[in-house]
């Protein structure tokens, strides 16, 4: 089959296959990891990621805006997620001492326990559903690709659009 050429309004067959492959792999992996965490620990993948970021932060605490940025969530989306985690008593909110308008999310001891219980499930899932399909060369290459794709170029940073 002949390769369809790329144009400003169309991706080539190879480009389309790469793009659709990324989207499909992402969707399948997220759904599978989410299902496993929900089934085994009663926590969705997004909430697990909140706990993970808080556990990695100094004193288990981050400003809500910084946490939203790290998770690539809107402020309102994070607020709803934190509300659910607060109701489960795995996260608590506290005010910023130097700026009463600022709010922090903090991991509770129950949140750390849940994270510690869920972490092996998550890591097993990542290994089983993703990493086992890749060899060392693939991992190196993917790391290089993700770095290139997610690092803004100088042109991106100076663009007004």
PDB file of C-alpha atoms in Angstrom:
ATOM      1  CA  UNK A   1       0.000   0.000   0.000  1.00  0.00           C
ATOM      2  CA  UNK A   2       1.377   3.412  -0.953  1.00  0.00           C
ATOM      3  CA  UNK A   3       2.173   5.901   1.798  1.00  0.00           C
ATOM      4  CA  UNK A   4      -0.259   8.809   1.798  1.00  0.00           C
ATOM      5  CA  UNK A   5       1.717  12.044   1.877  1.00  0.00           C
ATOM      6  CA  UNK A   6       1.318  14.438   4.761  1.00  0.00           C
ATOM      7  CA  UNK A   7      -0.202  17.827   4.061  1.00  0.00           C
ATOM      8  CA  UNK A   8      -1.306  20.796   6.170  1.00  0.00           C
ATOM      9  CA  UNK A   9      -4.749  19.168   6.433  1.00  0.00           C
ATOM     10  CA  UNK A  10      -3.795  15.498   6.594  1.00  0.00           C
ATOM     11  CA  UNK A  11      -1.331  13.228   8.382  1.00  0.00           C
ATOM     12  CA  UNK A  12       0.567  10.611   6.431  1.00  0.00           C
ATOM     13  CA  UNK A  13      -0.363   6.990   7.121  1.00  0.00           C
ATOM     14  CA  UNK A  14       2.801   6.567   9.177  1.00  0.00           C
ATOM     15  CA  UNK A  15       2.154   9.757  11.159  1.00  0.00           C
ATOM     16  CA  UNK A  16      -1.461   8.765  11.734  1.00  0.00           C
ATOM     17  CA  UNK A  17      -0.448   5.268  12.887  1.00  0.00           C
ATOM     18  CA  UNK A  18       2.054   6.750  15.359  1.00  0.00           C
ATOM     19  CA  UNK A  19      -0.464   9.273  16.693  1.00  0.00           C
ATOM     20  CA  UNK A  20      -3.327   6.799  16.988  1.00  0.00           C
ATOM     21  CA  UNK A  21      -0.996   4.247  18.553  1.00  0.00           C
ATOM     22  CA  UNK A  22      -0.020   6.734  21.254  1.00  0.00           C
ATOM     23  CA  UNK A  23      -3.655   7.610  21.968  1.00  0.00           C
ATOM     24  CA  UNK A  24      -4.751   3.961  22.062  1.00  0.00           C
ATOM     25  CA  UNK A  25      -1.842   2.869  24.273  1.00  0.00           C
ATOM     26  CA  UNK A  26      -2.451   5.766  26.666  1.00  0.00           C
ATOM     27  CA  UNK A  27      -6.185   5.087  26.897  1.00  0.00           C
ATOM     28  CA  UNK A  28      -5.737   1.353  27.415  1.00  0.00           C
ATOM     29  CA  UNK A  29      -2.975   1.734  30.000  1.00  0.00           C
ATOM     30  CA  UNK A  30      -4.800   4.395  32.003  1.00  0.00           C
ATOM     31  CA  UNK A  31      -8.064   2.415  31.968  1.00  0.00           C
ATOM     32  CA  UNK A  32      -6.342  -0.814  33.009  1.00  0.00           C
ATOM     33  CA  UNK A  33      -4.268   0.773  35.788  1.00  0.00           C
ATOM     34  CA  UNK A  34      -7.333   2.673  36.998  1.00  0.00           C
ATOM     35  CA  UNK A  35      -9.432  -0.525  37.088  1.00  0.00           C
ATOM     36  CA  UNK A  36      -6.757  -2.415  39.028  1.00  0.00           C
ATOM     37  CA  UNK A  37      -6.318   0.332  41.625  1.00  0.00           C
ATOM     38  CA  UNK A  38     -10.092   0.751  42.018  1.00  0.00           C
ATOM     39  CA  UNK A  39     -10.704  -2.982  42.349  1.00  0.00           C
ATOM     40  CA  UNK A  40      -7.850  -3.715  44.759  1.00  0.00           C
ATOM     41  CA  UNK A  41      -7.705  -0.495  46.802  1.00  0.00           C
ATOM     42  CA  UNK A  42     -10.837   1.543  46.059  1.00  0.00           C
ATOM     43  CA  UNK A  43      -8.841   4.438  44.619  1.00  0.00           C
ATOM     44  CA  UNK A  44      -8.777   5.692  41.028  1.00  0.00           C
ATOM     45  CA  UNK A  45      -5.481   6.290  39.244  1.00  0.00           C
ATOM     46  CA  UNK A  46      -5.894  10.089  39.369  1.00  0.00           C
ATOM     47  CA  UNK A  47      -6.279  10.045  43.146  1.00  0.00           C
ATOM     48  CA  UNK A  48      -3.320   7.688  43.471  1.00  0.00           C
ATOM     49  CA  UNK A  49      -1.236  10.228  41.533  1.00  0.00           C
ATOM     50  CA  UNK A  50      -2.312  12.984  43.947  1.00  0.00           C
ATOM     51  CA  UNK A  51      -1.150  10.870  46.890  1.00  0.00           C
ATOM     52  CA  UNK A  52       2.111  10.095  45.097  1.00  0.00           C
ATOM     53  CA  UNK A  53       2.890  13.782  44.446  1.00  0.00           C
ATOM     54  CA  UNK A  54       2.062  14.716  48.025  1.00  0.00           C
ATOM     55  CA  UNK A  55       4.236  11.902  49.400  1.00  0.00           C
ATOM     56  CA  UNK A  56       7.166  13.180  47.333  1.00  0.00           C
ATOM     57  CA  UNK A  57       6.722  16.775  48.549  1.00  0.00           C
ATOM     58  CA  UNK A  58       8.411  18.256  51.620  1.00  0.00           C
ATOM     59  CA  UNK A  59       6.290  17.469  54.686  1.00  0.00           C
ATOM     60  CA  UNK A  60       3.780  15.735  52.377  1.00  0.00           C
ATOM     61  CA  UNK A  61       2.242  19.084  51.467  1.00  0.00           C
ATOM     62  CA  UNK A  62       1.820  21.170  48.291  1.00  0.00           C
ATOM     63  CA  UNK A  63      -0.044  24.348  47.387  1.00  0.00           C
ATOM     64  CA  UNK A  64      -3.174  23.487  45.469  1.00  0.00           C
ATOM     65  CA  UNK A  65      -2.093  25.474  42.400  1.00  0.00           C
ATOM     66  CA  UNK A  66       1.287  23.763  42.261  1.00  0.00           C
ATOM     67  CA  UNK A  67      -0.339  20.344  42.662  1.00  0.00           C
ATOM     68  CA  UNK A  68      -2.789  21.116  39.834  1.00  0.00           C
ATOM     69  CA  UNK A  69       0.118  22.147  37.599  1.00  0.00           C
ATOM     70  CA  UNK A  70       2.068  18.974  38.374  1.00  0.00           C
ATOM     71  CA  UNK A  71      -0.963  16.808  37.606  1.00  0.00           C
ATOM     72  CA  UNK A  72      -1.954  18.834  34.517  1.00  0.00           C
ATOM     73  CA  UNK A  73      -5.408  19.417  36.018  1.00  0.00           C
ATOM     74  CA  UNK A  74      -7.583  22.510  36.154  1.00  0.00           C
ATOM     75  CA  UNK A  75      -7.890  24.153  39.570  1.00  0.00           C
ATOM     76  CA  UNK A  76     -11.563  23.179  39.739  1.00  0.00           C
ATOM     77  CA  UNK A  77     -10.831  19.589  38.700  1.00  0.00           C
ATOM     78  CA  UNK A  78      -8.211  19.277  41.424  1.00  0.00           C
ATOM     79  CA  UNK A  79     -10.555  20.849  43.990  1.00  0.00           C
ATOM     80  CA  UNK A  80     -13.193  18.182  43.283  1.00  0.00           C
ATOM     81  CA  UNK A  81     -10.587  15.428  43.522  1.00  0.00           C
ATOM     82  CA  UNK A  82      -9.215  16.813  46.802  1.00  0.00           C
ATOM     83  CA  UNK A  83     -12.781  17.068  48.169  1.00  0.00           C
ATOM     84  CA  UNK A  84     -13.197  13.316  47.621  1.00  0.00           C
ATOM     85  CA  UNK A  85      -9.810  12.546  49.193  1.00  0.00           C
ATOM     86  CA  UNK A  86     -10.576  14.782  52.197  1.00  0.00           C
ATOM     87  CA  UNK A  87     -13.876  12.935  52.707  1.00  0.00           C
ATOM     88  CA  UNK A  88     -11.872   9.681  52.832  1.00  0.00           C
ATOM     89  CA  UNK A  89      -9.490  11.312  55.341  1.00  0.00           C
ATOM     90  CA  UNK A  90      -6.422  10.520  53.216  1.00  0.00           C
ATOM     91  CA  UNK A  91      -5.714  14.193  52.453  1.00  0.00           C
ATOM     92  CA  UNK A  92      -6.365  17.324  54.486  1.00  0.00           C
ATOM     93  CA  UNK A  93      -6.432  20.986  53.551  1.00  0.00           C
ATOM     94  CA  UNK A  94      -4.597  23.654  55.473  1.00  0.00           C
ATOM     95  CA  UNK A  95      -4.084  27.374  54.994  1.00  0.00           C
ATOM     96  CA  UNK A  96      -0.818  28.975  54.033  1.00  0.00           C
ATOM     97  CA  UNK A  97       0.541  30.765  57.123  1.00  0.00           C
ATOM     98  CA  UNK A  98       1.996  33.646  55.073  1.00  0.00           C
ATOM     99  CA  UNK A  99      -0.967  34.021  52.677  1.00  0.00           C
ATOM    100  CA  UNK A 100      -4.396  33.148  54.075  1.00  0.00           C
ATOM    101  CA  UNK A 101      -5.761  32.942  50.516  1.00  0.00           C
ATOM    102  CA  UNK A 102      -3.376  30.101  49.730  1.00  0.00           C
ATOM    103  CA  UNK A 103      -4.468  26.547  50.450  1.00  0.00           C
ATOM    104  CA  UNK A 104      -2.306  23.471  50.765  1.00  0.00           C
ATOM    105  CA  UNK A 105      -3.172  19.803  50.417  1.00  0.00           C
ATOM    106  CA  UNK A 106      -1.380  17.531  52.880  1.00  0.00           C
ATOM    107  CA  UNK A 107      -1.108  13.758  52.945  1.00  0.00           C
ATOM    108  CA  UNK A 108      -2.489  12.249  56.161  1.00  0.00           C
ATOM    109  CA  UNK A 109      -1.113   9.124  57.852  1.00  0.00           C
ATOM    110  CA  UNK A 110      -4.110   7.233  56.418  1.00  0.00           C
ATOM    111  CA  UNK A 111      -3.216   8.585  52.977  1.00  0.00           C
ATOM    112  CA  UNK A 112       0.370   7.416  53.321  1.00  0.00           C
ATOM    113  CA  UNK A 113      -0.873   3.973  54.382  1.00  0.00           C
ATOM    114  CA  UNK A 114      -3.213   3.776  51.373  1.00  0.00           C
ATOM    115  CA  UNK A 115      -0.401   4.858  49.054  1.00  0.00           C
ATOM    116  CA  UNK A 116       1.948   2.254  50.528  1.00  0.00           C
ATOM    117  CA  UNK A 117      -0.701  -0.439  50.014  1.00  0.00           C
ATOM    118  CA  UNK A 118      -1.563   0.650  46.455  1.00  0.00           C
ATOM    119  CA  UNK A 119       1.977   1.252  45.195  1.00  0.00           C
ATOM    120  CA  UNK A 120       2.816  -2.446  44.548  1.00  0.00           C
ATOM    121  CA  UNK A 121      -0.417  -2.839  42.557  1.00  0.00           C
ATOM    122  CA  UNK A 122       0.410   0.198  40.453  1.00  0.00           C
ATOM    123  CA  UNK A 123       4.018  -0.835  39.833  1.00  0.00           C
ATOM    124  CA  UNK A 124       2.969  -4.388  38.973  1.00  0.00           C
ATOM    125  CA  UNK A 125       0.452  -2.985  36.481  1.00  0.00           C
ATOM    126  CA  UNK A 126       2.997  -0.657  34.866  1.00  0.00           C
ATOM    127  CA  UNK A 127       5.423  -3.536  34.486  1.00  0.00           C
ATOM    128  CA  UNK A 128       2.836  -6.046  33.262  1.00  0.00           C
ATOM    129  CA  UNK A 129       0.916  -3.834  30.847  1.00  0.00           C
ATOM    130  CA  UNK A 130       3.692  -1.565  29.566  1.00  0.00           C
ATOM    131  CA  UNK A 131       7.302  -2.283  30.470  1.00  0.00           C
ATOM    132  CA  UNK A 132       7.277  -6.004  29.628  1.00  0.00           C
ATOM    133  CA  UNK A 133       6.731  -5.069  25.977  1.00  0.00           C
ATOM    134  CA  UNK A 134       9.952  -3.022  25.844  1.00  0.00           C
ATOM    135  CA  UNK A 135      13.634  -3.885  25.908  1.00  0.00           C
ATOM    136  CA  UNK A 136      16.423  -1.630  27.189  1.00  0.00           C
ATOM    137  CA  UNK A 137      16.912   0.007  23.790  1.00  0.00           C
ATOM    138  CA  UNK A 138      13.174   0.756  23.569  1.00  0.00           C
ATOM    139  CA  UNK A 139      13.199   2.313  27.046  1.00  0.00           C
ATOM    140  CA  UNK A 140      16.172   4.501  26.180  1.00  0.00           C
ATOM    141  CA  UNK A 141      14.583   5.608  22.911  1.00  0.00           C
ATOM    142  CA  UNK A 142      11.199   6.299  24.517  1.00  0.00           C
ATOM    143  CA  UNK A 143      12.874   8.347  27.237  1.00  0.00           C
ATOM    144  CA  UNK A 144      14.569  10.437  24.557  1.00  0.00           C
ATOM    145  CA  UNK A 145      11.321  10.836  22.625  1.00  0.00           C
ATOM    146  CA  UNK A 146       9.270  11.883  25.678  1.00  0.00           C
ATOM    147  CA  UNK A 147      11.971  14.375  26.650  1.00  0.00           C
ATOM    148  CA  UNK A 148      11.898  15.915  23.179  1.00  0.00           C
ATOM    149  CA  UNK A 149       8.097  15.989  22.982  1.00  0.00           C
ATOM    150  CA  UNK A 150       7.549  17.442  26.465  1.00  0.00           C
ATOM    151  CA  UNK A 151      10.396  19.985  26.566  1.00  0.00           C
ATOM    152  CA  UNK A 152       9.383  23.322  25.064  1.00  0.00           C
ATOM    153  CA  UNK A 153      11.657  24.503  22.297  1.00  0.00           C
ATOM    154  CA  UNK A 154      13.050  28.027  22.164  1.00  0.00           C
ATOM    155  CA  UNK A 155      10.554  28.779  19.369  1.00  0.00           C
ATOM    156  CA  UNK A 156       7.649  27.640  21.580  1.00  0.00           C
ATOM    157  CA  UNK A 157       8.761  29.909  24.418  1.00  0.00           C
ATOM    158  CA  UNK A 158       9.002  33.044  22.259  1.00  0.00           C
ATOM    159  CA  UNK A 159       5.800  32.494  20.322  1.00  0.00           C
ATOM    160  CA  UNK A 160       2.951  34.949  20.848  1.00  0.00           C
ATOM    161  CA  UNK A 161       0.353  32.471  19.601  1.00  0.00           C
TER     162      UNK A 161
END
